[in-house]
mmCIF file of C-alpha atoms in Angstrom:
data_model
loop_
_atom_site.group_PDB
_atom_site.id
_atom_site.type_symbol
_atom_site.label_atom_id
_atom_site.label_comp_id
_atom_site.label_asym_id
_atom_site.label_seq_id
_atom_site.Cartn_x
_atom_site.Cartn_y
_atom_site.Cartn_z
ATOM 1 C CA UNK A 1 64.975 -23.762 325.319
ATOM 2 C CA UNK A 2 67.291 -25.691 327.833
ATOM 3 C CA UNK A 3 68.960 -27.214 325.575
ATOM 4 C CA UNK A 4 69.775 -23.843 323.384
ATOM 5 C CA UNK A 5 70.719 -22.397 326.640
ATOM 6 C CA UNK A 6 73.561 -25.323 327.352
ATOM 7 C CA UNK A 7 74.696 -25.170 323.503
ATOM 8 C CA UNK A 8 75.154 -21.065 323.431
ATOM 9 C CA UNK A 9 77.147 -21.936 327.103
ATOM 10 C CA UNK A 10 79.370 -24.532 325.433
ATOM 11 C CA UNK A 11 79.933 -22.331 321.846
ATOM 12 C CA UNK A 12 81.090 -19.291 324.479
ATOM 13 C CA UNK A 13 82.997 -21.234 326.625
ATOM 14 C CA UNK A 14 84.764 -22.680 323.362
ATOM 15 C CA UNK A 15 85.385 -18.886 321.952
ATOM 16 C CA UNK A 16 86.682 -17.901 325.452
ATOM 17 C CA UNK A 17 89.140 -20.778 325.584
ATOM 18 C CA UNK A 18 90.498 -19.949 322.215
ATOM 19 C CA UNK A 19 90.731 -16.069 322.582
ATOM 20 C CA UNK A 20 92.645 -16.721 325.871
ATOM 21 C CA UNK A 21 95.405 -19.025 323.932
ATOM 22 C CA UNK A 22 98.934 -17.104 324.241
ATOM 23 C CA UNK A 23 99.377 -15.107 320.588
ATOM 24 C CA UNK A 24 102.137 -17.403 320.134
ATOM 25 C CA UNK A 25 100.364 -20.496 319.916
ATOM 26 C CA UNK A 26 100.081 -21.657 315.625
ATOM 27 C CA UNK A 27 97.770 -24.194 314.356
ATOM 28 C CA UNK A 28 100.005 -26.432 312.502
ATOM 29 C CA UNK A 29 98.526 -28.488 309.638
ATOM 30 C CA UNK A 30 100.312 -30.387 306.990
ATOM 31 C CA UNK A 31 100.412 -27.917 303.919
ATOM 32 C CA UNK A 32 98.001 -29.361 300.278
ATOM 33 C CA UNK A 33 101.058 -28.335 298.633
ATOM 34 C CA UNK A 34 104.167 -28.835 300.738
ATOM 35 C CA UNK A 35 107.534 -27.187 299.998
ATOM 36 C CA UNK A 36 110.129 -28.347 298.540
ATOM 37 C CA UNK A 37 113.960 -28.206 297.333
ATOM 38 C CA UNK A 38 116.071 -30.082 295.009
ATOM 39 C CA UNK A 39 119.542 -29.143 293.983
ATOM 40 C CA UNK A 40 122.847 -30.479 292.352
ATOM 41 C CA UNK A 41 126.170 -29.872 291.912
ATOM 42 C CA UNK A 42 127.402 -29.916 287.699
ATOM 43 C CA UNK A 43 131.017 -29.843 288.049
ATOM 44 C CA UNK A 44 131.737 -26.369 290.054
ATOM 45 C CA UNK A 45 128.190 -25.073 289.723
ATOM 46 C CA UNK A 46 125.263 -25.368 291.888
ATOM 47 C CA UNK A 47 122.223 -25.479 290.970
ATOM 48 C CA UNK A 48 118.874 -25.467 293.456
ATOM 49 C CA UNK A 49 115.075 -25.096 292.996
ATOM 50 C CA UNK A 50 112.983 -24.266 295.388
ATOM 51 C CA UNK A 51 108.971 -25.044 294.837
ATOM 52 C CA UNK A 52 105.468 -25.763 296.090
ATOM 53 C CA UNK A 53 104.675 -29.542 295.241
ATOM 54 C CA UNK A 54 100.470 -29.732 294.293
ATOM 55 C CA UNK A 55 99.052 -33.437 294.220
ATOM 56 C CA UNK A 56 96.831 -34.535 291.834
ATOM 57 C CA UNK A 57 93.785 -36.259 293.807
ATOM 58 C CA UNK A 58 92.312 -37.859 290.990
ATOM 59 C CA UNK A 59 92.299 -34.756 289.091
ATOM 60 C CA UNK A 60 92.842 -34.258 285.197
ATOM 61 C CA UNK A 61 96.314 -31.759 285.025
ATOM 62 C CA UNK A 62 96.822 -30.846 281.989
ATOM 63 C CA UNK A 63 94.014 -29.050 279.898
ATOM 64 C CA UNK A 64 92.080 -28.595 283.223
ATOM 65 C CA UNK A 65 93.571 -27.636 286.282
ATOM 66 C CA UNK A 66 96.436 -26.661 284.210
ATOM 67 C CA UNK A 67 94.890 -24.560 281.585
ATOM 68 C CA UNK A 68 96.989 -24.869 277.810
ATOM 69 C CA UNK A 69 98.323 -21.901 276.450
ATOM 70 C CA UNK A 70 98.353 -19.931 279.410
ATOM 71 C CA UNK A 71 101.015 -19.017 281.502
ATOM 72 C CA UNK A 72 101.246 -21.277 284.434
ATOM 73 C CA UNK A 73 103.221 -20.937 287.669
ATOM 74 C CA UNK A 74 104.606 -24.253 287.770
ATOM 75 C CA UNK A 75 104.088 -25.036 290.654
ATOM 76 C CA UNK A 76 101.801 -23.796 293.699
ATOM 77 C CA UNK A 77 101.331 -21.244 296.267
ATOM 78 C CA UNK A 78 104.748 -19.077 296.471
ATOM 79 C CA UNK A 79 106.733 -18.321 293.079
ATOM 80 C CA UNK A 80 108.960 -21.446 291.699
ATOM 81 C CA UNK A 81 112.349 -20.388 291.687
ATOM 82 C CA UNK A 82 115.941 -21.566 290.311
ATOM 83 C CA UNK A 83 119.310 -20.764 291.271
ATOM 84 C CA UNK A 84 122.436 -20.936 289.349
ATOM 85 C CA UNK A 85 125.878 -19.996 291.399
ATOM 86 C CA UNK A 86 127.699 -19.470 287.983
ATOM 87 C CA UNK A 87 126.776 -19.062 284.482
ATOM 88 C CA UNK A 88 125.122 -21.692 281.759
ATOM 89 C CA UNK A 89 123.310 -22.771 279.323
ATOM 90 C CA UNK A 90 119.136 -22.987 279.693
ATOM 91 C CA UNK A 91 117.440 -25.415 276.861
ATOM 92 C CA UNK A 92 120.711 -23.606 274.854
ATOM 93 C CA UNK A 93 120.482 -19.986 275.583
ATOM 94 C CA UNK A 94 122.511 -18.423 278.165
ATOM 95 C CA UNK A 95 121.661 -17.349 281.534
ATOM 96 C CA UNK A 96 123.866 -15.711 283.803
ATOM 97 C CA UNK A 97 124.454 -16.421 287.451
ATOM 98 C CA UNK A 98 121.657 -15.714 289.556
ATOM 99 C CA UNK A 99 117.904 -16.854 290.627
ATOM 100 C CA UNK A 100 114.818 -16.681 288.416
ATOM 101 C CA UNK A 101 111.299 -17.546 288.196
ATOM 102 C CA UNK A 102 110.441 -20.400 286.295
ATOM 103 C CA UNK A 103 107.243 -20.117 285.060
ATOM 104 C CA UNK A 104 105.648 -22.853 281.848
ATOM 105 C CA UNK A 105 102.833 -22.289 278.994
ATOM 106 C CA UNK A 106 101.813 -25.471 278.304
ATOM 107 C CA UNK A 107 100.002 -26.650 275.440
ATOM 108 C CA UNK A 108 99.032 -30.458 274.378
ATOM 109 C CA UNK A 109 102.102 -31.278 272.088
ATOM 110 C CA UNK A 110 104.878 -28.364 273.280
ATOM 111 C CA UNK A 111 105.509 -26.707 276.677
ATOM 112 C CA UNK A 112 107.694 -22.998 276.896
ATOM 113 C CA UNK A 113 109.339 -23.290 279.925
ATOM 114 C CA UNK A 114 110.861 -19.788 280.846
ATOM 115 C CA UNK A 115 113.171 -18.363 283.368
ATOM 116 C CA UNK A 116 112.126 -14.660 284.427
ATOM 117 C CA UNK A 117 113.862 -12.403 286.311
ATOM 118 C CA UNK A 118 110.723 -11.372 288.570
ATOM 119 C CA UNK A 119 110.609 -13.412 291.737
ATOM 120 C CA UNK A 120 107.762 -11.696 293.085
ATOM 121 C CA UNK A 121 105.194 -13.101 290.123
ATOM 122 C CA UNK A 122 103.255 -15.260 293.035
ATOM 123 C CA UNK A 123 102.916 -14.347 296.403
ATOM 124 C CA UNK A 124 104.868 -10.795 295.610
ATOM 125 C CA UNK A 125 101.728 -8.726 293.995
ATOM 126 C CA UNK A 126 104.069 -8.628 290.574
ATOM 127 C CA UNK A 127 102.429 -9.242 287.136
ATOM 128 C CA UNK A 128 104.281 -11.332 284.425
ATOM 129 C CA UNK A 129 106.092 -9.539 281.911
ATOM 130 C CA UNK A 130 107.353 -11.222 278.735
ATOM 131 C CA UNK A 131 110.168 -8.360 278.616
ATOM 132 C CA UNK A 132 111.373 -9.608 281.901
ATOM 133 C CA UNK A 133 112.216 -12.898 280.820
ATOM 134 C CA UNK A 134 115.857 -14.362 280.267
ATOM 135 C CA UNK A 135 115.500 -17.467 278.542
ATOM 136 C CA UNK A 136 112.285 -19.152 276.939
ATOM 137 C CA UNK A 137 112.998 -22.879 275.898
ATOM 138 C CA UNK A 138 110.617 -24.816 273.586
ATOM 139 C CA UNK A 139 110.760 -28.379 275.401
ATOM 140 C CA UNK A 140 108.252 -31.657 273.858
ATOM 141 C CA UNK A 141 106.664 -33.054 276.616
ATOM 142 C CA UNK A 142 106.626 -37.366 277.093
ATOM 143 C CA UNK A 143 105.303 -40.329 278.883
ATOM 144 C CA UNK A 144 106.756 -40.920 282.915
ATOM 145 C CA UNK A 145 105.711 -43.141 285.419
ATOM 146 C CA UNK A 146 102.647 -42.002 287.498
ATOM 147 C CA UNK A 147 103.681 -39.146 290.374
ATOM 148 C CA UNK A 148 100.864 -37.934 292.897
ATOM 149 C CA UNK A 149 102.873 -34.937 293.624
ATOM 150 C CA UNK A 150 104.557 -32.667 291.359
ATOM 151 C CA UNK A 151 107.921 -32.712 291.541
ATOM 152 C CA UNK A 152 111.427 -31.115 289.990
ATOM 153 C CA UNK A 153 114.337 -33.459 289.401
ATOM 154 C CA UNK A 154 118.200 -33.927 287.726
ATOM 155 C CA UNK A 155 118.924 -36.891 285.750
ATOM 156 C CA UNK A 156 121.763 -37.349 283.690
ATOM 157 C CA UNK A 157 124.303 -35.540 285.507
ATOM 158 C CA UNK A 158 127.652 -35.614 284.202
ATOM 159 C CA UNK A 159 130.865 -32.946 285.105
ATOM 160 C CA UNK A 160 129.231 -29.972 282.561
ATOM 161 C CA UNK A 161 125.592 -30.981 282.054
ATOM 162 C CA UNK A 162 122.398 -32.471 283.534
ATOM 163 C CA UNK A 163 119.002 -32.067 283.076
ATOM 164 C CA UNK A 164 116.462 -30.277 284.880
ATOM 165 C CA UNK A 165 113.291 -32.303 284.403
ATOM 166 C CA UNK A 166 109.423 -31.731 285.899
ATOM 167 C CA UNK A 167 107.394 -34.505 286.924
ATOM 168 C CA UNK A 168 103.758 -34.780 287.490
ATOM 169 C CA UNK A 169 101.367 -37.309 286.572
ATOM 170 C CA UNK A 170 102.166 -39.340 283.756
ATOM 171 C CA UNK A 171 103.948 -36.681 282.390
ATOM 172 C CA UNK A 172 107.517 -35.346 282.190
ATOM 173 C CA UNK A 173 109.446 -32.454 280.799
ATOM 174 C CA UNK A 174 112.922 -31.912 280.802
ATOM 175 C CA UNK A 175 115.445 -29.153 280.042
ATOM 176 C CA UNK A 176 118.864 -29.552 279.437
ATOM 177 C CA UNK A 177 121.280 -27.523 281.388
ATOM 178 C CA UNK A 178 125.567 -26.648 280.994
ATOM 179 C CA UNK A 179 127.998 -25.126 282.357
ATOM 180 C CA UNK A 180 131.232 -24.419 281.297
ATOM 181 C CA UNK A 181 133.017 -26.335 284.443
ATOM 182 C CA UNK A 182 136.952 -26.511 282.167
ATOM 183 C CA UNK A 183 136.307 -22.772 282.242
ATOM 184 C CA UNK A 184 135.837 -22.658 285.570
ATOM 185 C CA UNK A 185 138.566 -24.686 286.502
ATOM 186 C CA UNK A 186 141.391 -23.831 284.905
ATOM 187 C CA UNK A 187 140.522 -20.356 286.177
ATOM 188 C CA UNK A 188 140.110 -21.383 290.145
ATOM 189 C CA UNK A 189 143.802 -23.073 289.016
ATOM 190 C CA UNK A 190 145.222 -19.711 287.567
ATOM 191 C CA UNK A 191 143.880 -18.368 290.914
ATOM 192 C CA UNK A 192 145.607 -20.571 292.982
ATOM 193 C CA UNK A 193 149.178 -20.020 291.522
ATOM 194 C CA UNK A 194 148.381 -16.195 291.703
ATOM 195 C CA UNK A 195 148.092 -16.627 295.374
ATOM 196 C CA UNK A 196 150.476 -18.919 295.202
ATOM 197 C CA UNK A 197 153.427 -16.545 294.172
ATOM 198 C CA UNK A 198 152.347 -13.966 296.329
ATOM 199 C CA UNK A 199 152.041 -16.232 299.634
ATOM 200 C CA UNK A 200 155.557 -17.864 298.707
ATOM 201 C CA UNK A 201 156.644 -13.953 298.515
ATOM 202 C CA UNK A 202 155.508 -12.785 301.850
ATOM 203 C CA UNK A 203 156.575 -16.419 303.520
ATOM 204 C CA UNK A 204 160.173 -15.051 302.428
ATOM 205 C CA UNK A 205 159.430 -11.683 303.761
ATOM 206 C CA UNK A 206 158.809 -13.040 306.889
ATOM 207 C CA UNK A 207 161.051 -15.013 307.493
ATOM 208 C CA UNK A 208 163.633 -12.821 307.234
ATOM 209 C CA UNK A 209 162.396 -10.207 309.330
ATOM 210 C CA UNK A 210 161.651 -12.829 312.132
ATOM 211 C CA UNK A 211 163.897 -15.631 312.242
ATOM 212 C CA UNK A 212 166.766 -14.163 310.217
ATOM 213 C CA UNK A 213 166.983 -17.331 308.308
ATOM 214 C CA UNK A 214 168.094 -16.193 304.772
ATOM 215 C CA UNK A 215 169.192 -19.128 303.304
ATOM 216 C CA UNK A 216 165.276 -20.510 303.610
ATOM 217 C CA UNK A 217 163.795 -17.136 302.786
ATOM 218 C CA UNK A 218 165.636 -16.771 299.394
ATOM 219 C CA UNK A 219 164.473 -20.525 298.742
ATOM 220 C CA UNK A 220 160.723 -19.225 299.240
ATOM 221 C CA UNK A 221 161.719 -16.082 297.108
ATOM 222 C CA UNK A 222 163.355 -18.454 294.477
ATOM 223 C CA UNK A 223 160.321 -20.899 294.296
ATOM 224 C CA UNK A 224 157.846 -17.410 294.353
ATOM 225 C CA UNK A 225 159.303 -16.352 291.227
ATOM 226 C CA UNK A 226 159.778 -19.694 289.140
ATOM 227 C CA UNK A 227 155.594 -19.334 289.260
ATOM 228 C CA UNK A 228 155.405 -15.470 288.596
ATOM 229 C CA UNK A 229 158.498 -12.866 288.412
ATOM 230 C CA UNK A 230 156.452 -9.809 289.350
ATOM 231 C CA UNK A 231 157.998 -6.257 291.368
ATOM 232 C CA UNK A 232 156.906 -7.786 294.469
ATOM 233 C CA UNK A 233 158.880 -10.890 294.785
ATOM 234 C CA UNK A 234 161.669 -9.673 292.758
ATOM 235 C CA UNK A 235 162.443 -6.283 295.409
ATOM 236 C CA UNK A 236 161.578 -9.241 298.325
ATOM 237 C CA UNK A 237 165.137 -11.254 297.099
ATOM 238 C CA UNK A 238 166.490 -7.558 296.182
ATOM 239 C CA UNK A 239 165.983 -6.605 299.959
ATOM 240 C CA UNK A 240 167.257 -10.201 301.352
ATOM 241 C CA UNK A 241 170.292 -10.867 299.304
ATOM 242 C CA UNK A 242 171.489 -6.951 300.622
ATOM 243 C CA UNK A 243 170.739 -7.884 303.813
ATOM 244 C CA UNK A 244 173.695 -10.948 303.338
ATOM 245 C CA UNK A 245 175.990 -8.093 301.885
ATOM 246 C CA UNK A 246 175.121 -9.321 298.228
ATOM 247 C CA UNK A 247 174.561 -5.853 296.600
ATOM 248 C CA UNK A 248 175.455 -6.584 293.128
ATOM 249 C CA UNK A 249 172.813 -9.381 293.079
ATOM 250 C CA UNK A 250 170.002 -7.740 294.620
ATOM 251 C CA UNK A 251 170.828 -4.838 292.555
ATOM 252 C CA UNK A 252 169.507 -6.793 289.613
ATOM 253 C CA UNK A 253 166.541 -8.028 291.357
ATOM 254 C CA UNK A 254 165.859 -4.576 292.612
ATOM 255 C CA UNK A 255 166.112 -3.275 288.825
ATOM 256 C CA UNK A 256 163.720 -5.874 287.821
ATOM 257 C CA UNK A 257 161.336 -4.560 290.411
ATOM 258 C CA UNK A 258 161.242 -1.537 289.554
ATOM 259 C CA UNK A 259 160.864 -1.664 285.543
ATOM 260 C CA UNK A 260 158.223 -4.273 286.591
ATOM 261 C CA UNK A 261 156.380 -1.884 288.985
ATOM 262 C CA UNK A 262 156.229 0.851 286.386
ATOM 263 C CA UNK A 263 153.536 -0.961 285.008
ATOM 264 C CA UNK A 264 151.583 -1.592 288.093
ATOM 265 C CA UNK A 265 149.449 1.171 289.594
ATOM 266 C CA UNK A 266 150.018 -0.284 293.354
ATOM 267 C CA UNK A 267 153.814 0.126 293.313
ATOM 268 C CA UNK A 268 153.821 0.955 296.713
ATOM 269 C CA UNK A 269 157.208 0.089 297.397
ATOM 270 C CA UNK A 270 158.363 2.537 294.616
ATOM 271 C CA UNK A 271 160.555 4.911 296.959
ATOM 272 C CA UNK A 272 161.904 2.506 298.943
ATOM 273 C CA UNK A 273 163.027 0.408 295.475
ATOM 274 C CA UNK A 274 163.920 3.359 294.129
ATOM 275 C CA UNK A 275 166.068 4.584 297.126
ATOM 276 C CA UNK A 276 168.135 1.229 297.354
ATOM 277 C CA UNK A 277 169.187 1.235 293.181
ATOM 278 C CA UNK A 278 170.609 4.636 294.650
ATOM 279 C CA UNK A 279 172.199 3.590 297.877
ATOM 280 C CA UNK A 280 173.241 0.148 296.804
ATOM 281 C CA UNK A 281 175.456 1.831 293.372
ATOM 282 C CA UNK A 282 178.848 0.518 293.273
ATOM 283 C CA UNK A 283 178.370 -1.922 296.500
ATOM 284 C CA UNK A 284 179.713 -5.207 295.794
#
């Protein structure tokens, strides 16, 4: 009975010193299936997955504790997801910028791996829906050194490909990705000569109104329109070239401007070009 009587003492005093821990205080344990993130870079896209990594401690995968035929989450706890900053290709069919849910039906000689557009599958209280998905890519599974933990992967990276392979056990499967990175490139270069123009354009502005230095601000107006000849930078050396007394000149720039800006819903200058064709007729 004594001894009862100490035991019930120690179990309460043990309850008491745990009730009286701040709410603050976490029991932290290492996670059975620890997060995890991979990504790469394929030219000018990213791509990133972020997953749940299971071990296998000594148990048979696929068959088993992956079931064949059904769909699996690929992966544990939390839904697997994948990121793409631009478009590509998935397996060969096209998937547009974004981040899915990968989720895998395995069977013993094929695997559909597909990409769905509900994140919320695992974790979220969302059910999979076939109509949902984006891309489903018939991939043949094969032989890989041993893994304990699963585990997502790029190999075979070059500047508009690389594949996105899964690793666990002995077993791997792999999906090839693209992107269109020429595409992209050339069009980040059109970019920067649009910019270009127009930063060349207001330099010229500027420095005109501020230092009074027309010789250089023509020279930035000049080198503005050998990119682009657009209303802007043409009615910028229309305005400088009157402001030397050269009215004839920027009289033909100023033209240019305007039958340029009649085209272009943001002709915001059009009164003021349109006043100086008036006020600069017959100047010299």
């Amino acid at each position: 009975m004594r001894t009862m009587k100490k035991l019930l003492g120690c179990v309460v005093a043990v309850v008491v010193a745990l009730t009286s821990l701040p709410a603050s205080a976490q029991l932290e344990l290492p996670a059975a299936s620890p997060s995890a993130k991979v990504m790469q870079a394929v030219g000018l896209t990213e791509i990133s997955v972020d997953y749940s990594s299971p071990a296998v401690k000594g148990r048979k995968l696929w068959g088993e504790l992956v079931p064949f035929g059904q769909v699996w989450r690929t992966g544990a706890n939390m839904t697997t997801k994948i990121s793409f900053s631009r478009d590509v290709t998935f397996g060969g069919k096209p998937v547009p910028a974004g981040t899915y849910a990968i989720v895998s039906i395995p069977t013993e000689k094929e695997w559909t791996v597909v990409l769905n557009k509900e994140l919320g599958l695992y974790g979220g209280g969302k059910a999979y829906d076939q109509k949902d998905d984006v891309a489903r890519v018939s991939v043949t599974p094969t032989q890989a050194p041993n893994r304990e933990r699963m585990t997502f992967l790029f190999s075979n990276t070059t500047e508009d490909q690389t594949s996105l392979d899964l690793e666990w056990g002995t077993l791997r499967v792999s999906v090839p990705v693209k992107t269109d990175t020429s595409k992209y490139a050339q069009a980040n270069i059109q970019d920067a000569v649009n910019g270009a123009w127009r930063s060349l354009a207001n330099a010229a502005r500027y420095v005109a109104d501020t230092s009074k230095d027309y010789t250089t601000a023509l020279g930035y107006a000049d080198d503005s329109l050998a990119i682009q000849s657009h209303w802007f930078n043409n009615w910028i050396k229309a305005d400088i070239l009157a402001r030397t007394g050269k009215y004839a000149e920027a009289r033909k720039f100023a033209q240019t401007a305007w039958d340029l800006g009649q085209k272009d819903q943001n002709f915001f200058y059009k009164d003021l070009v349109a006043k100086a064709l008036q006020d600069w007729k017959g100047k010299k």
